[in-house]
Amino acid sequence: MAKGLFVLDYYGPMLRTNRLITLALVAAFACGCAFSASPAVENPDNSGLDGELFYQLLVSEMSAQSGDNGSAYGLMLNAARKVNSSRLYERAVEIALRARSGEAALDAAQTWARAFPSSVEANRFQLQILLGLNKITEAQEPIKRELAGLAATERAAAIGLLPRYFARTTDKKLAASVVEKALATELSNLLTGPSAWAAIGAMRLRAEDLDGALDAAQRGAALSPASEEPALLATVLIGPKSPAAEAIVRNYLANKPTTEVRMAYARSLINAQRYAEAYAQTQTLTTESPDFPDAWLMRGSLELQDANLVTAESSLKTYVALSQPSDGVVHDATMSRGLVQAYLLLAQVSEQGQKLDDAKVYLGKIESPTDALRVQRRYAGILVRQGKIDEARRVIRAVPELKASDALDKLNAEVQLLRDSREYAAAYQLLKEAVDRYPDDSELVYDQAMIAEKIGKPDEMETLLRKVMQAKPDYHHAYNALGYSLADRNIRLTEARELISKALGFAPNDPFIIDSLAWVEFRSGNSTEALRLLTGAFQTRPDAEIAAHLGEVLWATGQRDQANLVWKEGIGLNPNNETLQETMRRLRGNP
């Protein structure tokens, strides 16, 4: 009789239920001790399987099923040692990890690694558990073993992944030091050195050692100027504090660059607001690699930013065509992030070109549940522009609610639609109902206060804002709003100044609060100070509301040409701003 059949026959009376039979099979098969139907077939993992061991595995799995992970772990590790089974060591590690017992998992992994010194899996488990336990120093040797058995090309790729292993470690400087020591033998190797220096640089960057990261990028590039890893690191370092980083990138681009490095460089230029240079890189990319979709997406977004609608539409459509599945069939219910962005940008191109129906078609192509509210807000906004406010509200209300916060997000979206349509009475009623449902939501109360003022209820606005101040004493928007309202109505100016000063205490550099303080100064007759404050605020944050106030102070002090220039700039920022429109109409008789 075969050994496995004998064991089942011997222990048959114990297996009274289907569940226990299943556990027996789990113990034998899933842990690498599969039964052999014929004793002639050799299987090293079966060599130590006898009745006692089978029973031990069975009890271990039963203990794990019942939540007694301590007993399950001990039995499984003991069994692994008895038969020297790599699979059973791995199972012991899994049980310990499931029980969130890091030290036990480490002990099993280390025992496994000692029993199987050449096991890649054992070493990798050991390394990951050490890092999970924040035992950074002890990770040095496992890293060396991880790399030792790999060919140079594979080793370079593995080195590039090392920073990810240390992503959650707390002592970033120590982690960088350990990685550098582990890679000491690679640093002068022409094949693996650039990758090693790039990994060290990434670790130093996480430790906020910018000079050290730049030094690593320079060393890697000096070892091999044609290697992309140091160049990619350098793209992250580009900035006013690291001018030498850009030299590394430009030197690399002068040879035969990969599209990834040129794209990374373009992104760095965008982050630095060097849009013309970024656009030049996308033009080069789309010329050199016309089938590389992401370059067309970036190019189209930059063209749209410059209001080049025709070229933007062409670039974005090229991206869409390149990103579609080759067989024309969508294999995933969720659209890629790039396609979502492309269709949103195409809708924006159509909106700016006054092709509102085309914009709705593009938005209708987006299939992404997580973006549903964002997309439908845009769709509803177009409906508002077409005078279809009721339909726009229905569109927002029909968006599925995937998480608890979605209901509130939909409410805020509907309120914003009503604001944009200047349907303030309806917005007020909607917010009143919302506050009744969410009385502790200070932001809803604040929004209700702002709309109350719009419909001529300043006393109610003040009551609501003071309610917010009481609930959230650090909510500076409430102090600023009430202070500005008092100043705008030219009443209780001393109190207005106190409220705005308190808001500035929480947000001292906020240009909108500085605008409010300037308005108090202007109402108090201090035009020179008001002009100084407003000029600074407008330089910090060009905004139509601030432009309205700055223009009025300039007008009042006789600088009318300058006032008109400021108002013109404000119109360019937001032609629909009510404060700006009212100010221009009141002072010069036309918007």
Coordinates of C-alpha atoms in Angstrom, one line a residue:
M1 CA 0.0 0.0 0.0
A2 CA 1.3 3.5 -0.9
K3 CA 2.4 5.6 2.1
G4 CA -0.2 8.2 1.6
L5 CA -3.0 5.7 1.4
F6 CA -1.8 4.0 4.5
V7 CA -1.8 7.3 6.4
L8 CA -5.4 8.0 5.4
D9 CA -6.5 4.5 6.3
Y10 CA -4.7 4.6 9.7
Y11 CA -6.2 8.0 10.7
G12 CA -9.5 7.5 8.9
P13 CA -11.6 7.2 12.1
M14 CA -10.3 10.7 13.1
L15 CA -11.6 12.4 10.0
R16 CA -15.3 12.5 10.8
T17 CA -16.3 15.5 8.8
N18 CA -15.7 17.0 5.4
R19 CA -14.0 19.9 7.0
L20 CA -11.3 17.8 8.6
I21 CA -10.7 15.9 5.4
T22 CA -10.2 19.2 3.7
L23 CA -7.8 20.3 6.4
A24 CA -5.9 17.0 6.0
L25 CA -5.5 17.7 2.3
V26 CA -4.4 21.3 2.9
A27 CA -1.8 20.0 5.4
A28 CA -0.4 17.5 2.9
F29 CA -0.8 19.1 -0.5
A30 CA -0.6 22.9 0.1
C31 CA 2.5 22.6 2.3
G32 CA 4.4 20.6 -0.2
C33 CA 3.9 17.1 1.1
A34 CA 1.7 15.7 -1.6
F35 CA 0.9 12.0 -1.5
S36 CA 2.4 9.7 -4.0
A37 CA 0.2 7.0 -5.5
S38 CA 3.2 4.8 -6.2
P39 CA 6.3 4.4 -4.0
A40 CA 8.4 4.1 -7.2
V41 CA 7.9 7.9 -7.9
E42 CA 10.6 9.9 -6.0
N43 CA 9.7 13.1 -4.4
P44 CA 12.1 14.6 -1.9
D45 CA 9.4 16.5 -0.1
N46 CA 7.6 13.2 0.6
S47 CA 10.6 11.4 2.0
G48 CA 10.0 12.3 5.6
L49 CA 6.2 12.0 5.6
D50 CA 4.9 9.5 8.1
G51 CA 1.9 9.2 10.2
E52 CA 3.3 11.3 13.0
L53 CA 4.4 14.1 10.6
F54 CA 1.0 14.1 8.8
Y55 CA -0.8 14.4 12.1
Q56 CA 1.5 17.3 13.1
L57 CA 0.8 19.1 9.8
L58 CA -2.9 18.5 10.2
V59 CA -3.0 19.8 13.8
S60 CA -1.0 22.8 12.7
E61 CA -3.4 23.7 9.9
M62 CA -6.4 23.1 12.2
S63 CA -4.8 25.4 14.8
A64 CA -4.3 28.1 12.1
Q65 CA -7.9 27.7 11.0
S66 CA -9.1 28.2 14.6
G67 CA -7.0 31.2 15.2
D68 CA -4.3 29.6 17.4
N69 CA -1.5 30.8 15.3
G70 CA 1.1 30.3 18.0
S71 CA 0.6 26.5 18.1
A72 CA 0.2 26.4 14.3
Y73 CA 3.5 28.2 13.9
G74 CA 5.4 26.0 16.3
L75 CA 4.2 22.7 14.8
M76 CA 4.9 23.9 11.3
L77 CA 8.4 25.1 12.0
N78 CA 9.2 21.9 13.9
A79 CA 7.9 19.9 10.9
A80 CA 10.0 22.0 8.5
R81 CA 13.2 21.2 10.6
K82 CA 12.4 17.5 10.7
V83 CA 12.1 17.0 7.0
N84 CA 14.2 20.0 5.9
S85 CA 11.4 21.2 3.6
S86 CA 11.7 24.6 2.0
R87 CA 7.9 24.7 1.5
L88 CA 7.2 24.0 5.1
Y89 CA 9.6 26.8 6.2
E90 CA 7.8 29.2 3.9
R91 CA 4.4 28.1 5.4
A92 CA 5.7 28.7 8.9
V93 CA 6.7 32.2 7.8
E94 CA 3.2 32.8 6.3
I95 CA 1.5 31.7 9.6
A96 CA 3.7 34.0 11.6
L97 CA 3.0 36.9 9.3
R98 CA -0.7 36.3 9.4
A99 CA -0.5 36.4 13.2
R100 CA 1.5 39.7 12.9
S101 CA 4.4 38.2 14.8
G102 CA 7.3 39.7 13.1
E103 CA 10.0 38.2 15.3
A104 CA 8.6 34.7 14.8
A105 CA 8.5 35.2 11.0
L106 CA 12.1 36.4 11.1
D107 CA 13.2 33.4 13.1
A108 CA 11.5 31.1 10.6
A109 CA 13.0 32.9 7.6
Q110 CA 16.5 32.9 9.1
T111 CA 16.2 29.2 9.9
W112 CA 15.0 28.6 6.4
A113 CA 18.0 30.6 5.0
R114 CA 20.5 28.7 7.0
A115 CA 19.0 25.4 5.9
F116 CA 18.9 26.5 2.2
P117 CA 21.7 29.1 1.8
S118 CA 21.2 29.4 -1.9
S119 CA 17.4 29.9 -1.7
V120 CA 16.5 33.3 -3.2
E121 CA 13.0 33.1 -1.6
A122 CA 14.3 32.5 1.9
N123 CA 16.8 35.4 1.6
R124 CA 14.1 37.7 0.2
F125 CA 11.7 36.9 2.9
Q126 CA 14.4 37.5 5.5
L127 CA 15.3 40.9 4.0
Q128 CA 11.7 42.1 3.8
I129 CA 10.9 41.0 7.3
L130 CA 14.1 42.7 8.7
L131 CA 13.0 45.9 7.0
G132 CA 9.5 45.5 8.2
L133 CA 10.8 45.3 11.8
N134 CA 13.0 48.3 11.1
K135 CA 16.2 46.3 11.7
I136 CA 18.0 48.2 9.0
T137 CA 21.6 47.4 9.9
E138 CA 20.9 43.6 9.8
A139 CA 19.7 44.0 6.2
Q140 CA 23.1 44.6 4.8
E141 CA 24.1 40.9 4.4
P142 CA 20.8 39.7 2.9
I143 CA 21.2 42.5 0.3
K144 CA 24.6 41.2 -0.6
R145 CA 23.3 37.6 -0.9
E146 CA 20.3 38.9 -3.0
L147 CA 22.7 40.3 -5.5
A148 CA 25.5 37.8 -5.4
G149 CA 23.9 35.1 -7.6
L150 CA 22.7 37.4 -10.3
A151 CA 24.3 38.2 -13.7
A152 CA 25.4 41.8 -14.2
T153 CA 22.3 42.9 -16.1
E154 CA 20.0 41.3 -13.6
R155 CA 22.0 42.7 -10.8
A156 CA 21.7 46.2 -12.1
A157 CA 18.0 45.8 -12.3
A158 CA 17.8 44.4 -8.8
I159 CA 19.9 47.3 -7.4
G160 CA 17.5 49.7 -8.9
L161 CA 14.6 48.2 -6.9
L162 CA 16.5 48.5 -3.5
P163 CA 15.1 52.0 -2.6
R164 CA 11.6 50.6 -2.7
Y165 CA 12.5 48.0 -0.1
F166 CA 13.4 50.8 2.3
A167 CA 10.4 53.0 1.6
R168 CA 8.9 52.6 5.0
T169 CA 12.0 52.6 7.2
T170 CA 12.1 55.4 9.7
D171 CA 15.8 56.1 9.9
K172 CA 16.4 57.3 6.3
K173 CA 20.1 58.3 6.9
L174 CA 20.9 54.9 8.4
A175 CA 19.1 53.2 5.5
A176 CA 21.2 55.1 3.0
S177 CA 24.4 54.2 4.8
V178 CA 23.5 50.5 4.9
V179 CA 22.6 50.4 1.2
E180 CA 25.9 52.2 0.3
K181 CA 27.9 49.6 2.3
A182 CA 26.0 46.7 0.8
L183 CA 26.8 48.1 -2.7
A184 CA 30.4 48.9 -2.0
T185 CA 31.7 46.3 -4.4
E186 CA 29.5 47.5 -7.2
L187 CA 30.4 51.2 -7.2
S188 CA 33.3 51.0 -9.6
N189 CA 31.7 48.4 -11.9
L190 CA 31.0 49.9 -15.3
L191 CA 27.9 47.7 -15.7
T192 CA 26.3 47.9 -12.3
G193 CA 28.0 51.1 -10.9
P194 CA 25.6 53.7 -12.4
S195 CA 22.6 51.8 -11.1
A196 CA 24.3 51.5 -7.7
W197 CA 25.1 55.2 -7.5
A198 CA 21.6 56.0 -8.6
A199 CA 20.1 53.8 -5.8
I200 CA 22.4 55.4 -3.2
G201 CA 21.4 58.9 -4.5
A202 CA 17.7 58.0 -4.2
M203 CA 18.3 56.8 -0.6
R204 CA 20.2 60.0 0.2
L205 CA 17.4 62.1 -1.3
R206 CA 14.9 60.4 1.0
A207 CA 17.1 61.3 3.9
E208 CA 17.0 64.9 2.7
D209 CA 20.6 64.9 1.8
L210 CA 20.4 66.9 -1.5
D211 CA 24.1 67.5 -1.8
G212 CA 24.8 63.7 -1.2
A213 CA 22.2 62.8 -3.8
L214 CA 23.7 65.1 -6.4
D215 CA 27.2 63.7 -5.7
A216 CA 25.9 60.2 -6.3
A217 CA 24.3 61.3 -9.6
Q218 CA 27.5 62.9 -10.7
R219 CA 29.6 59.8 -9.7
G220 CA 27.2 57.5 -11.6
A221 CA 27.2 59.7 -14.7
A222 CA 31.0 60.0 -14.6
L223 CA 31.2 56.2 -14.6
S224 CA 28.9 55.9 -17.6
P225 CA 27.5 59.1 -19.2
A226 CA 25.2 56.9 -21.3
S227 CA 23.5 55.3 -18.4
E228 CA 19.9 56.4 -17.7
E229 CA 19.7 55.7 -14.0
P230 CA 21.9 58.7 -12.8
A231 CA 20.2 60.9 -15.4
L232 CA 16.8 59.9 -14.0
L233 CA 18.0 60.7 -10.5
A234 CA 19.3 64.1 -11.7
T235 CA 15.9 65.0 -13.2
V236 CA 14.4 64.8 -9.7
L237 CA 17.1 67.1 -8.3
I238 CA 16.7 69.9 -10.9
G239 CA 16.1 73.2 -9.2
P240 CA 17.6 76.4 -8.1
K241 CA 19.6 74.7 -5.3
S242 CA 21.1 72.0 -7.7
P243 CA 22.0 73.7 -11.0
A244 CA 24.6 71.0 -11.6
A245 CA 21.8 68.4 -11.8
E246 CA 20.5 69.8 -15.1
A247 CA 24.0 69.6 -16.6
I248 CA 24.0 65.8 -16.0
V249 CA 20.6 65.5 -17.8
R250 CA 21.6 67.6 -20.7
N251 CA 24.8 65.7 -21.1
Y252 CA 22.9 62.5 -21.2
L253 CA 20.3 63.8 -23.7
A254 CA 23.1 64.8 -26.1
N255 CA 23.8 61.1 -26.7
K256 CA 21.0 58.5 -27.3
P257 CA 18.5 59.1 -24.5
T258 CA 15.6 57.0 -23.6
T259 CA 12.1 58.4 -23.8
E260 CA 11.7 57.9 -20.0
V261 CA 14.6 60.3 -19.3
R262 CA 13.4 63.0 -21.7
M263 CA 9.8 62.7 -20.3
A264 CA 11.2 63.0 -16.8
Y265 CA 13.2 66.1 -17.8
A266 CA 10.1 67.6 -19.3
R267 CA 8.1 67.0 -16.1
S268 CA 10.8 68.7 -14.1
L269 CA 10.7 71.7 -16.4
I270 CA 6.9 71.9 -15.9
N271 CA 7.3 71.7 -12.2
A272 CA 9.8 74.6 -12.5
Q273 CA 7.2 76.5 -14.6
R274 CA 9.6 76.5 -17.6
Y275 CA 6.8 75.7 -19.9
A276 CA 8.4 76.8 -23.2
E277 CA 11.4 74.5 -22.6
A278 CA 9.1 71.6 -21.5
Y279 CA 7.2 72.1 -24.7
A280 CA 10.4 71.9 -26.8
Q281 CA 11.2 68.6 -25.1
T282 CA 7.7 67.2 -26.0
Q283 CA 8.2 68.3 -29.6
T284 CA 11.5 66.4 -29.8
L285 CA 9.9 63.4 -28.2
T286 CA 7.0 63.2 -30.6
T287 CA 9.4 63.6 -33.5
E288 CA 11.9 61.0 -32.3
S289 CA 9.3 58.6 -30.9
P290 CA 5.9 59.4 -32.6
D291 CA 4.4 56.2 -31.2
F292 CA 5.1 57.1 -27.6
P293 CA 1.6 58.1 -26.3
D294 CA 2.5 60.0 -23.1
A295 CA 4.6 62.6 -25.0
W296 CA 1.5 63.5 -27.0
L297 CA -0.6 63.9 -23.8
M298 CA 1.9 66.2 -22.2
R299 CA 2.3 68.2 -25.5
G300 CA -1.4 68.6 -25.8
S301 CA -1.8 69.8 -22.3
L302 CA 0.9 72.4 -22.8
E303 CA -0.6 73.6 -26.1
L304 CA -4.0 73.9 -24.3
Q305 CA -2.4 76.0 -21.6
D306 CA -1.1 78.4 -24.3
A307 CA -4.6 78.5 -25.9
N308 CA -3.4 76.8 -29.0
L309 CA -6.7 74.9 -29.4
V310 CA -6.2 73.4 -32.9
T311 CA -2.8 71.9 -32.2
A312 CA -3.9 70.8 -28.7
E313 CA -6.8 69.0 -30.1
S314 CA -4.6 67.2 -32.7
S315 CA -2.0 66.1 -30.1
L316 CA -4.7 64.9 -27.7
K317 CA -6.5 62.9 -30.4
T318 CA -3.1 61.4 -31.3
Y319 CA -2.7 60.3 -27.7
V320 CA -6.2 58.7 -27.7
A321 CA -5.5 56.8 -30.9
L322 CA -2.2 55.5 -29.6
S323 CA -3.7 54.5 -26.3
Q324 CA -6.6 52.5 -27.6
P325 CA -6.3 48.7 -27.4
S326 CA -4.9 47.3 -30.6
D327 CA -7.9 44.9 -31.0
G328 CA -10.3 47.8 -30.3
V329 CA -11.8 45.9 -27.3
V330 CA -11.7 47.5 -23.8
H331 CA -10.4 44.7 -21.5
D332 CA -10.8 46.6 -18.2
A333 CA -14.0 48.2 -16.9
T334 CA -11.9 51.2 -15.7
M335 CA -10.4 53.5 -18.2
S336 CA -6.7 54.3 -17.8
R337 CA -5.8 57.6 -16.0
G338 CA -4.2 58.9 -19.2
L339 CA -7.3 58.4 -21.3
V340 CA -9.4 60.0 -18.6
Q341 CA -7.1 63.1 -18.6
A342 CA -7.1 63.2 -22.4
Y343 CA -10.9 63.3 -22.7
L344 CA -11.1 65.9 -20.0
L345 CA -8.6 68.0 -21.8
L346 CA -10.4 67.5 -25.1
A347 CA -13.6 68.6 -23.5
Q348 CA -11.8 71.7 -22.2
V349 CA -10.6 72.4 -25.7
S350 CA -14.1 72.2 -27.0
E351 CA -15.5 74.4 -24.2
Q352 CA -12.9 77.1 -24.9
G353 CA -13.8 76.9 -28.6
Q354 CA -17.5 77.3 -27.7
K355 CA -18.3 73.8 -29.0
L356 CA -20.3 72.8 -26.0
D357 CA -22.0 69.8 -27.5
D358 CA -18.6 68.4 -28.6
A359 CA -17.4 68.9 -25.0
K360 CA -20.3 66.8 -23.7
V361 CA -19.5 64.0 -26.2
Y362 CA -15.9 63.8 -24.9
L363 CA -17.0 63.7 -21.3
G364 CA -19.5 61.0 -22.2
K365 CA -16.6 58.8 -23.4
I366 CA -15.0 58.6 -19.9
E367 CA -15.6 55.3 -18.2
S368 CA -14.2 55.6 -14.7
P369 CA -16.4 55.2 -11.6
T370 CA -13.8 56.9 -9.4
D371 CA -14.0 60.0 -11.6
A372 CA -17.7 60.0 -12.1
L373 CA -18.5 63.0 -9.9
R374 CA -15.6 65.0 -11.4
V375 CA -16.7 64.3 -14.9
Q376 CA -20.4 64.9 -14.2
R377 CA -19.6 68.2 -12.6
R378 CA -17.9 69.3 -15.8
Y379 CA -20.9 68.0 -17.8
A380 CA -23.3 69.8 -15.5
G381 CA -21.3 73.0 -15.8
I382 CA -21.7 72.9 -19.5
L383 CA -25.5 72.4 -19.1
V384 CA -25.5 75.5 -16.9
R385 CA -23.8 77.5 -19.6
Q386 CA -26.6 76.3 -22.0
G387 CA -29.2 77.5 -19.5
K388 CA -30.2 74.0 -18.4
I389 CA -29.8 74.4 -14.6
D390 CA -32.5 71.9 -13.7
E391 CA -31.0 69.2 -15.9
A392 CA -27.5 70.0 -14.5
R393 CA -28.8 69.4 -11.0
R394 CA -30.3 66.1 -12.0
V395 CA -27.0 65.0 -13.5
I396 CA -25.2 65.6 -10.2
R397 CA -27.8 63.9 -8.2
A398 CA -27.7 60.8 -10.4
V399 CA -24.0 60.2 -9.8
P400 CA -23.5 56.8 -7.9
E401 CA -22.2 57.1 -4.4
L402 CA -19.3 54.7 -4.0
K403 CA -18.1 55.9 -0.6
A404 CA -19.6 57.6 2.5
S405 CA -18.2 61.0 1.6
D406 CA -19.8 61.0 -1.9
A407 CA -23.2 62.3 -0.7
L408 CA -21.6 65.4 0.7
D409 CA -19.4 65.9 -2.3
K410 CA -22.5 65.7 -4.5
L411 CA -24.2 68.3 -2.4
N412 CA -21.3 70.7 -2.6
A413 CA -21.1 70.2 -6.3
E414 CA -24.8 71.1 -6.6
V415 CA -24.4 74.1 -4.5
Q416 CA -21.5 75.3 -6.6
L417 CA -23.7 74.9 -9.7
L418 CA -26.3 77.1 -8.1
R419 CA -23.7 79.7 -7.1
D420 CA -22.3 79.8 -10.7
S421 CA -25.8 80.3 -12.0
R422 CA -26.4 83.0 -9.3
E423 CA -29.4 81.0 -8.0
Y424 CA -28.6 82.1 -4.5
A425 CA -32.0 81.4 -3.0
A426 CA -32.0 77.8 -4.2
A427 CA -28.4 77.4 -3.0
Y428 CA -29.3 78.8 0.4
Q429 CA -32.3 76.4 0.8
L430 CA -30.1 73.4 -0.2
L431 CA -27.4 74.3 2.3
K432 CA -30.0 74.9 5.0
E433 CA -31.3 71.4 4.5
A434 CA -27.8 70.0 4.5
V435 CA -26.9 71.8 7.7
D436 CA -30.0 70.2 9.3
R437 CA -28.6 66.8 8.3
Y438 CA -25.0 67.6 9.2
P439 CA -25.2 70.1 12.0
D440 CA -21.6 69.6 13.1
D441 CA -20.1 70.2 9.6
S442 CA -18.5 73.6 10.1
E443 CA -17.7 74.0 6.4
L444 CA -21.4 73.6 5.5
V445 CA -22.4 76.2 8.1
Y446 CA -19.7 78.5 6.7
D447 CA -21.1 78.1 3.1
Q448 CA -24.6 78.7 4.3
A449 CA -23.3 82.0 5.9
M450 CA -21.7 83.1 2.7
I451 CA -25.0 82.5 0.7
A452 CA -27.0 84.2 3.5
E453 CA -25.1 87.4 2.8
K454 CA -25.8 87.0 -0.9
I455 CA -29.5 86.9 -0.4
G456 CA -29.5 90.0 2.0
K457 CA -29.4 88.3 5.4
P458 CA -26.3 89.8 7.0
D459 CA -27.5 89.2 10.6
E460 CA -28.0 85.5 9.9
M461 CA -24.6 85.4 8.2
E462 CA -23.0 86.8 11.4
T463 CA -24.9 84.3 13.6
L464 CA -23.7 81.4 11.5
L465 CA -20.1 82.6 11.3
R466 CA -20.0 82.9 15.1
K467 CA -21.3 79.4 15.4
V468 CA -18.4 78.3 13.2
M469 CA -15.9 80.2 15.4
Q470 CA -17.3 78.6 18.5
A471 CA -17.1 75.1 17.0
K472 CA -13.7 75.6 15.4
P473 CA -11.8 78.4 17.0
D474 CA -8.9 78.1 14.5
Y475 CA -11.2 78.3 11.4
H476 CA -9.7 81.5 10.1
H477 CA -12.0 81.8 7.1
A478 CA -14.9 82.6 9.4
Y479 CA -13.0 85.5 11.1
N480 CA -11.9 86.9 7.8
A481 CA -15.4 86.6 6.2
L482 CA -17.1 88.4 9.1
G483 CA -14.4 91.1 9.3
Y484 CA -14.6 91.7 5.5
S485 CA -18.4 91.9 5.6
L486 CA -18.3 94.5 8.3
A487 CA -15.7 96.5 6.4
D488 CA -17.6 96.2 3.1
R489 CA -20.7 97.6 4.8
N490 CA -18.5 100.3 6.5
I491 CA -19.7 99.4 10.0
R492 CA -17.9 98.4 13.2
L493 CA -14.5 98.9 11.6
T494 CA -12.6 98.4 14.9
E495 CA -14.2 95.0 15.4
A496 CA -13.6 94.2 11.7
R497 CA -9.9 95.0 12.1
E498 CA -9.8 92.7 15.2
L499 CA -11.4 89.8 13.4
I500 CA -9.2 90.1 10.4
S501 CA -6.1 90.4 12.5
K502 CA -7.1 87.2 14.3
A503 CA -7.5 85.5 10.9
L504 CA -4.0 86.7 9.9
G505 CA -2.7 85.2 13.1
F506 CA -3.7 81.7 11.7
A507 CA -2.6 82.5 8.1
P508 CA -0.2 85.4 8.1
N509 CA 0.6 85.3 4.4
D510 CA -2.8 84.7 3.0
P511 CA -3.3 87.3 0.2
F512 CA -7.1 87.2 0.6
I513 CA -6.9 88.0 4.3
I514 CA -4.4 90.8 3.5
D515 CA -7.0 92.1 0.9
S516 CA -9.6 92.2 3.7
L517 CA -7.3 94.1 6.0
A518 CA -6.6 96.6 3.2
W519 CA -10.3 97.1 2.8
V520 CA -10.6 98.0 6.5
E521 CA -7.8 100.5 6.0
F522 CA -9.5 102.0 3.0
R523 CA -12.8 102.3 4.8
S524 CA -10.9 103.9 7.7
G525 CA -9.4 106.5 5.4
N526 CA -5.9 105.0 5.2
S527 CA -5.7 104.8 1.4
T528 CA -1.8 104.8 1.3
E529 CA -1.7 101.7 3.6
A530 CA -4.6 100.1 1.7
L531 CA -2.8 100.6 -1.6
R532 CA 0.4 99.1 -0.2
L533 CA -1.4 96.0 1.2
L534 CA -3.4 95.5 -2.0
T535 CA -0.5 95.8 -4.3
G536 CA 1.4 93.1 -2.4
A537 CA -1.6 90.8 -2.3
F538 CA -2.2 91.2 -6.0
Q539 CA 1.4 90.4 -6.8
T540 CA 1.3 87.3 -4.6
R541 CA -2.0 86.1 -5.9
P542 CA -3.4 87.7 -9.1
D543 CA -7.2 87.4 -8.5
A544 CA -10.2 89.3 -9.9
E545 CA -11.6 90.1 -6.4
I546 CA -8.3 91.7 -5.3
A547 CA -8.1 93.5 -8.6
A548 CA -11.5 95.0 -8.0
H549 CA -10.4 96.4 -4.6
L550 CA -6.9 97.6 -5.9
G551 CA -8.6 99.3 -8.8
E552 CA -11.1 101.1 -6.5
V553 CA -8.3 102.4 -4.3
L554 CA -6.3 103.6 -7.3
W555 CA -9.5 105.3 -8.7
A556 CA -10.2 106.9 -5.4
T557 CA -6.6 108.3 -5.2
G558 CA -6.8 109.8 -8.7
Q559 CA -4.8 107.1 -10.5
R560 CA -7.6 106.2 -12.9
D561 CA -5.5 105.0 -15.8
Q562 CA -3.7 102.6 -13.5
A563 CA -7.1 101.5 -12.1
N564 CA -8.3 100.7 -15.5
L565 CA -5.2 98.6 -16.3
V566 CA -5.7 96.6 -13.1
W567 CA -9.4 96.0 -13.8
K568 CA -8.5 94.9 -17.3
E569 CA -6.1 92.3 -15.9
G570 CA -8.8 91.2 -13.5
I571 CA -11.3 90.7 -16.3
G572 CA -8.7 88.5 -18.0
L573 CA -8.5 86.4 -14.8
N574 CA -12.2 86.1 -14.3
P575 CA -14.7 88.1 -16.4
N576 CA -17.6 86.9 -14.4
N577 CA -16.5 88.0 -11.0
E578 CA -19.4 89.9 -9.4
T579 CA -17.3 92.2 -7.2
L580 CA -15.2 93.3 -10.2
Q581 CA -18.3 93.8 -12.4
E582 CA -20.1 95.8 -9.7
T583 CA -17.1 98.0 -8.9
M584 CA -16.5 98.9 -12.5
R585 CA -20.2 99.6 -13.1
R586 CA -20.5 101.8 -10.0
L587 CA -17.3 103.8 -10.6
R588 CA -17.2 104.3 -14.3
G589 CA -20.7 103.3 -15.4
N590 CA -19.9 100.2 -17.4
P591 CA -18.4 96.7 -16.7

